Each structure stands twice: as structure tokens, then as C-alpha cells.
XYZ file of C-alpha atoms in Angstrom:
359
model
C 0.000 0.000 0.000
C 3.095 2.260 0.181
C 1.792 3.856 3.334
C -1.485 4.879 1.720
C -4.726 4.175 3.530
C -6.752 1.315 2.024
C -9.891 2.487 0.216
C -13.102 1.706 2.097
C -16.740 2.054 1.050
C -20.048 1.802 2.920
C -22.499 -1.008 2.203
C -26.219 -0.316 1.762
C -29.123 -2.761 1.885
C -32.294 -2.230 -0.184
C -35.622 -3.995 0.266
C -37.506 -5.024 -2.884
C -40.756 -5.852 -1.089
C -42.866 -7.367 -3.843
C -46.496 -8.360 -4.278
C -48.763 -9.378 -7.167
C -50.906 -6.477 -8.389
C -53.853 -6.417 -10.756
C -51.619 -5.596 -13.735
C -48.440 -7.387 -12.668
C -45.801 -7.253 -9.916
C -45.669 -4.240 -7.595
C -42.931 -2.982 -5.272
C -43.139 -0.861 -2.144
C -41.539 2.593 -2.334
C -41.239 5.412 0.182
C -40.712 9.129 -0.499
C -37.842 10.772 1.320
C -38.618 13.988 3.175
C -37.093 16.562 5.482
C -33.434 17.432 5.879
C -32.083 14.270 4.231
C -30.257 13.335 1.032
C -32.589 13.131 -2.007
C -35.531 14.712 -0.190
C -38.693 14.532 -2.283
C -37.539 11.502 -4.314
C -38.978 7.986 -4.255
C -36.741 5.209 -2.960
C -36.856 1.649 -1.688
C -36.840 0.962 2.027
C -33.097 0.918 2.660
C -30.292 1.684 5.074
C -26.697 1.061 6.174
C -25.164 -1.720 8.193
C -25.253 -0.892 11.903
C -21.646 -1.833 12.630
C -19.228 -4.682 11.874
C -21.280 -7.300 13.755
C -24.416 -6.874 11.629
C -24.640 -8.814 8.366
C -26.579 -7.625 5.318
C -29.604 -9.873 5.925
C -29.965 -8.775 9.548
C -29.614 -5.162 8.431
C -32.381 -5.585 5.855
C -34.738 -7.135 8.396
C -34.008 -4.356 10.905
C -34.557 -1.557 8.331
C -37.826 -3.151 7.177
C -39.162 -3.109 10.727
C -37.886 0.390 11.531
C -39.027 2.109 8.325
C -42.124 0.154 7.238
C -43.247 -1.859 10.269
C -43.028 -5.256 8.553
C -41.516 -8.402 10.028
C -39.388 -10.600 7.759
C -37.932 -14.041 8.442
C -34.346 -14.621 7.268
C -35.462 -17.670 5.261
C -37.722 -15.418 3.155
C -34.900 -13.091 2.034
C -33.604 -13.639 -1.512
C -30.552 -11.940 -2.993
C -31.549 -9.987 -6.109
C -28.947 -7.467 -7.265
C -25.676 -5.793 -6.282
C -24.950 -2.261 -7.526
C -21.598 -0.501 -7.292
C -22.624 3.146 -7.171
C -20.868 6.501 -7.325
C -22.852 9.648 -6.581
C -22.519 12.924 -8.532
C -20.499 14.254 -5.595
C -17.953 11.458 -6.039
C -18.641 9.188 -3.073
C -18.936 5.494 -3.891
C -20.690 2.622 -2.160
C -22.019 -0.888 -2.778
C -25.740 -1.555 -2.553
C -27.157 -5.037 -2.023
C -30.782 -5.412 -3.142
C -32.909 -8.227 -1.682
C -36.281 -9.520 -2.876
C -38.889 -10.428 -0.251
C -42.316 -11.832 -1.132
C -43.452 -13.073 2.269
C -43.700 -10.931 5.403
C -45.900 -10.135 8.383
C -47.675 -6.813 8.952
C -49.043 -4.014 6.778
C -46.401 -1.574 5.521
C -46.829 1.973 6.754
C -44.699 5.026 7.552
C -42.735 4.538 10.786
C -40.200 7.366 10.388
C -42.316 10.385 9.499
C -39.426 12.808 9.996
C -37.644 11.422 6.919
C -40.546 9.914 4.947
C -43.827 11.587 3.939
C -45.374 8.933 1.630
C -45.338 5.179 1.088
C -47.170 3.196 -1.588
C -47.107 0.259 -4.002
C -46.115 0.858 -7.616
C -46.074 -1.417 -10.684
C -42.558 -2.648 -11.391
C -43.089 -1.668 -15.042
C -44.377 1.840 -14.190
C -42.142 3.288 -11.493
C -42.915 6.787 -10.230
C -40.964 9.994 -10.766
C -38.909 11.570 -9.405
C -36.904 8.584 -8.153
C -33.362 8.330 -6.822
C -31.197 7.289 -9.791
C -29.234 4.827 -7.668
C -32.428 3.080 -6.584
C -33.763 3.082 -10.147
C -30.515 1.460 -11.345
C -31.028 -1.408 -8.915
C -34.652 -1.941 -9.933
C -33.859 -1.722 -13.648
C -31.088 -4.293 -13.200
C -33.521 -6.503 -11.272
C -36.147 -6.202 -14.017
C -33.597 -7.063 -16.714
C -32.672 -10.359 -15.070
C -29.079 -9.343 -14.341
C -27.588 -9.724 -10.882
C -25.035 -6.914 -10.812
C -24.548 -3.440 -12.258
C -22.128 -0.537 -12.117
C -23.796 2.848 -11.669
C -21.104 5.527 -11.630
C -22.597 8.994 -11.982
C -20.630 11.987 -13.232
C -20.215 15.407 -11.582
C -23.231 17.526 -12.444
C -25.577 14.556 -12.904
C -28.902 14.926 -11.072
C -29.605 12.782 -8.040
C -32.983 11.955 -9.559
C -33.234 9.395 -12.337
C -33.071 10.952 -15.805
C -33.412 8.661 -18.845
C -31.010 10.772 -20.895
C -28.324 10.364 -18.200
C -28.842 6.718 -17.325
C -25.450 5.490 -16.058
C -26.531 1.938 -15.258
C -24.271 -0.735 -16.823
C -25.384 -4.321 -16.062
C -22.566 -6.834 -15.575
C -23.331 -10.252 -17.151
C -23.246 -13.280 -14.858
C -21.784 -16.674 -15.707
C -24.586 -18.863 -17.029
C -27.271 -17.458 -14.735
C -28.687 -14.429 -16.510
C -32.416 -14.799 -16.989
C -34.832 -13.100 -19.366
C -36.323 -9.679 -18.765
C -38.985 -9.077 -16.133
C -41.953 -9.546 -18.474
C -40.786 -12.975 -19.621
C -39.940 -13.996 -16.047
C -43.420 -12.981 -14.899
C -45.019 -14.879 -17.779
C -43.006 -17.970 -16.833
C -43.852 -17.788 -13.142
C -47.552 -17.378 -13.894
C -47.331 -20.614 -15.850
C -45.203 -22.836 -13.593
C -44.640 -21.045 -10.275
C -41.593 -19.385 -8.717
C -38.311 -19.814 -10.616
C -35.183 -20.035 -8.472
C -32.556 -20.044 -11.224
C -32.001 -19.376 -14.908
C -29.375 -20.813 -17.256
C -28.907 -19.338 -20.709
C -28.747 -22.258 -23.174
C -29.256 -20.263 -26.367
C -27.683 -21.396 -29.599
C -25.845 -18.892 -31.779
C -28.934 -17.779 -33.659
C -29.639 -14.099 -33.999
C -32.812 -12.903 -32.348
C -34.002 -16.009 -30.464
C -33.088 -16.861 -26.851
C -33.562 -20.008 -24.765
C -33.233 -20.472 -20.989
C -33.447 -23.469 -18.707
C -35.672 -22.464 -15.785
C -35.339 -24.224 -12.427
C -38.323 -24.300 -10.094
C -38.613 -24.542 -6.318
C -39.373 -28.305 -6.227
C -36.763 -29.588 -8.698
C -38.987 -28.741 -11.661
C -37.234 -27.848 -14.919
C -38.673 -26.094 -17.954
C -37.354 -24.389 -21.063
C -38.344 -20.834 -21.939
C -37.887 -19.583 -25.492
C -38.336 -16.109 -26.971
C -38.641 -16.221 -30.755
C -37.026 -13.791 -33.151
C -40.292 -12.844 -34.874
C -44.040 -13.334 -34.729
C -43.845 -15.689 -37.727
C -41.421 -18.017 -35.951
C -43.504 -17.829 -32.780
C -46.796 -18.672 -34.484
C -45.188 -21.506 -36.432
C -43.702 -23.159 -33.358
C -46.824 -22.727 -31.238
C -48.921 -24.276 -34.032
C -46.497 -27.213 -34.154
C -46.686 -27.828 -30.396
C -50.479 -27.644 -30.424
C -51.009 -29.493 -33.690
C -48.588 -32.345 -34.265
C -46.067 -32.572 -31.415
C -48.588 -34.312 -29.053
C -48.652 -37.233 -31.486
C -44.979 -37.896 -30.759
C -45.793 -39.054 -27.228
C -43.762 -38.757 -24.039
C -40.453 -38.322 -25.881
C -41.446 -34.843 -27.039
C -41.757 -31.707 -24.876
C -45.198 -30.349 -24.035
C -46.279 -26.740 -24.490
C -47.120 -25.276 -21.073
C -47.852 -21.653 -22.026
C -47.470 -19.199 -24.899
C -47.635 -15.394 -25.036
C -48.128 -13.778 -28.444
C -47.161 -10.302 -27.244
C -43.776 -11.558 -25.973
C -43.242 -14.192 -28.702
C -42.466 -16.479 -25.759
C -43.238 -20.073 -24.865
C -42.687 -22.352 -21.867
C -42.197 -26.055 -22.570
C -41.464 -29.092 -20.429
C -38.008 -30.616 -20.288
C -37.512 -34.191 -21.507
C -34.618 -36.493 -20.548
C -31.743 -36.875 -22.978
C -28.382 -35.441 -23.946
C -27.145 -33.326 -26.806
C -25.333 -35.063 -29.665
C -23.653 -31.834 -30.693
C -19.914 -32.459 -31.035
C -20.151 -36.091 -29.851
C -18.166 -38.811 -31.638
C -19.405 -42.418 -31.722
C -18.146 -45.675 -33.262
C -19.626 -46.438 -36.733
C -22.121 -49.012 -35.439
C -23.445 -46.663 -32.754
C -23.590 -43.794 -35.228
C -25.705 -45.915 -37.603
C -28.080 -46.700 -34.730
C -28.358 -43.001 -33.868
C -29.119 -42.054 -37.463
C -31.774 -44.777 -37.657
C -33.451 -43.399 -34.540
C -33.288 -39.889 -35.986
C -34.930 -41.185 -39.151
C -37.669 -42.838 -37.103
C -38.321 -39.527 -35.336
C -38.453 -37.662 -38.639
C -40.935 -40.213 -39.992
C -43.063 -39.819 -36.862
C -43.131 -36.055 -37.429
C -44.243 -36.529 -41.043
C -47.044 -38.891 -39.961
C -48.203 -36.793 -37.017
C -51.033 -35.050 -38.921
C -52.907 -36.057 -42.095
C -51.202 -34.907 -45.286
C -52.979 -32.507 -47.626
C -52.692 -31.662 -51.293
C -50.985 -28.460 -52.328
C -53.048 -25.902 -54.208
C -50.334 -24.688 -56.552
C -46.630 -24.727 -57.222
C -43.891 -25.427 -54.722
C -43.752 -22.260 -52.648
C -40.561 -23.370 -50.889
C -38.685 -22.545 -54.078
C -38.943 -18.927 -53.003
C -36.048 -19.696 -50.639
C -33.831 -20.947 -53.448
C -31.622 -17.870 -53.728
C -31.092 -17.619 -49.962
C -30.095 -21.263 -49.666
C -27.857 -21.116 -52.713
C -26.066 -18.069 -51.332
C -25.298 -19.953 -48.120
C -24.229 -23.139 -49.917
C -22.238 -21.579 -52.775
C -18.814 -21.755 -51.038
C -19.298 -25.533 -50.664
C -20.549 -26.347 -54.200
C -18.510 -28.050 -56.881
C -18.443 -26.751 -60.463
C -21.796 -27.382 -62.115
C -23.707 -27.952 -58.837
C -25.447 -24.584 -58.883
C -26.588 -25.047 -62.490
C -27.919 -28.498 -61.614
C -29.848 -27.143 -58.604
C -31.372 -24.352 -60.671
C -32.401 -26.796 -63.402
C -34.099 -29.081 -60.876
C -35.835 -26.127 -59.233
C -37.116 -24.878 -62.576
C -38.459 -28.328 -63.437
C -40.115 -28.681 -59.999
C -41.789 -25.279 -60.245
C -44.449 -26.733 -62.506
C -45.406 -29.572 -60.169
C -48.844 -29.509 -58.582
C -50.995 -31.792 -56.481
C -48.139 -32.832 -54.168
C -48.866 -33.988 -50.636
C -47.893 -31.590 -47.860
C -47.008 -32.564 -44.312
C -45.126 -31.206 -41.265
C -41.341 -31.105 -41.205
C -38.797 -30.022 -38.620
C -37.249 -26.756 -39.757
C -33.904 -27.381 -38.050
C -33.490 -31.153 -37.956
C -29.872 -31.859 -36.990
C -27.860 -34.174 -34.795
C -27.954 -31.638 -31.993
C -31.711 -32.143 -31.812
């Protein structure tokens, strides 16, 4: 340290007291008043540690009782977010935000000298003016992240201002969940989710998470890249996937406005990148073929009413395949496509749009 004093920062605790409202989740906020920092701004119930012998959970429980008159059991406290904050004046601190959904008592103002209002507000419609530091924690919480850096600059207002939003979420390792709307949709469908694991493939626009429930339940949550992809997959789950039996996932819930679905998890392991002996590989391919055949038979086939509309994708597929084609291959493909364009009366049936070994 070269004789320099070690840097120290205070630790804050913030209570995200949460309930289900008529339009979605709500959080309890209080309005600061009197001769205090950020007077007139909305804030979560919060406070500092009361000395080196008090841990953050005990501090949260104490502040909840002192400021809002609610009693909280330690087992009902859930870590939500950590925010490393610097104020416009230059002082820095670390805030630990905790979610609590179960408590005893009715929240009310217990420290009228520093608080002149207390109320519930929708998590998606927070009031103004609000302390920017507090807003950073709630925005990070809503986004599904677990940590953020919120370093304000000299001259920034204490109150949250969208044009001067300094909140920078820090990604977590394998645990970042979807945004608050998708999380709420999921929990309405299957109950409280205790953990999220991002299992998305490298496909632009779509995201997939493994959601872990409170009683060892596991589901997959997918947000599609467009309404067309969403409608197509929902129709598949409702129309022909049930015919595949217990080996296929089941659609639990779908939300058109979010392009999101929740499906059950089925046992198995990914074949992506796996190497097997020739005999085992032949067995795997046979099973894959049996699954493909089951998909094709899952609903009655129907006759097409015109030409082969899939030929509209010819140029896109050729562009992707061109680096891998041998001389003459493209001309052959175009000739076959031109000949097939005049076909009519072919039988149509369901197919898997991304049928690969990894499925």
C-alpha cells in the first residue's frame, strides 16, 4: 500500500418488497422527506449496516421493521442485485438489493421525519422523481441481471433521468435470466423460478433459458425472433407434437405479445460435437430417421393448391451453400428447381425446420 490508507466504502441494503398487483408485480416505495439526502424523491426501504457485527440480511430485516413496520424471516430473504454506485459528488458505495415476497404486517410510515409517503407501484411503471441509484437497482432486477455498475458523473442529477442513465449491467456466468416480463409470464405458468441458465444457440434474435423451479422442476423458456417463428412453433406444439408421445416436450404456455413459450423438459443429452463408433452412429441415425418419420405422420397430409412455394427460398439457400458447391452444382440445382416449379398436387405434411444431430 506504500503507506497509503486502504480504500473503504459503505455497504447499503435495499428492500424489494414485492407483491402481485392487478396488472403485474408491484414494489413498495417510500418518499424521502425533510433534511435528508434526495428529499422529495422515491426510494426503496433501505439503510446502512449498523456496525461490523451486523450482516446484510440482519440489516435488511431491521430496516424493514424500523421504516415500514413489517416483520421478515431470514429464510424469506432472496438476494436480487448488487450495484456498485458513485454519486454525482464522487462518493462510492455498494448496494445489495434483496427480494422479499413473504412478510408479516401491513407496511406503513414509521419514520415520518424522513418519509412523507409510502405506496405500491407497478414494477413496469415506477414513479418519478426517483433516486437514480435506486432506479438502477430496480432496472437491473427487471432485466434479469444480478449486478450493475452505476457511476454517476459530476453535475448529474440525483434523480433518475433517462437521458443520463449510467446503469451498466454486468453479465453473470450462465445465470442471466430473461427480462422481467418474460420472467413474470413464466412464473404465472409454472410457479416461482429459483434459477435461470442461458442455453441459447448462436442464432440471432431467439433466446432459450433453462428455468429451475422450487421443487426440482425444470422447464425451457424460449423467446422467438419474430411473430412468424412464434406462431409456427406454437402451431407445431399444439397441432402435431402431441402425437410424438412422451419423448417430445409439451407446451405449457405461450404469449403472443412476448413471442415467448414455456415447454417441459424431456430427458436426454445433446449429440452436438459427440463422436461415436460407426455401429453406434448408424443406430443413432436410424433413430433420428424414425423420429423424422413420426413427425411426417403426425397429422394427415394434404394436397398443395399450386406450385412449390418453398422454391422462393432458393436464392437464400444457394447463397449460403455456394462456397461448398462443386463446379456445375449450382446449375444443376437451378435446373431441378425450374423443373419442380411446374409440379402440382403434391402432398404436404409437417417437417422439422432445423433437424440436426444436436436435436
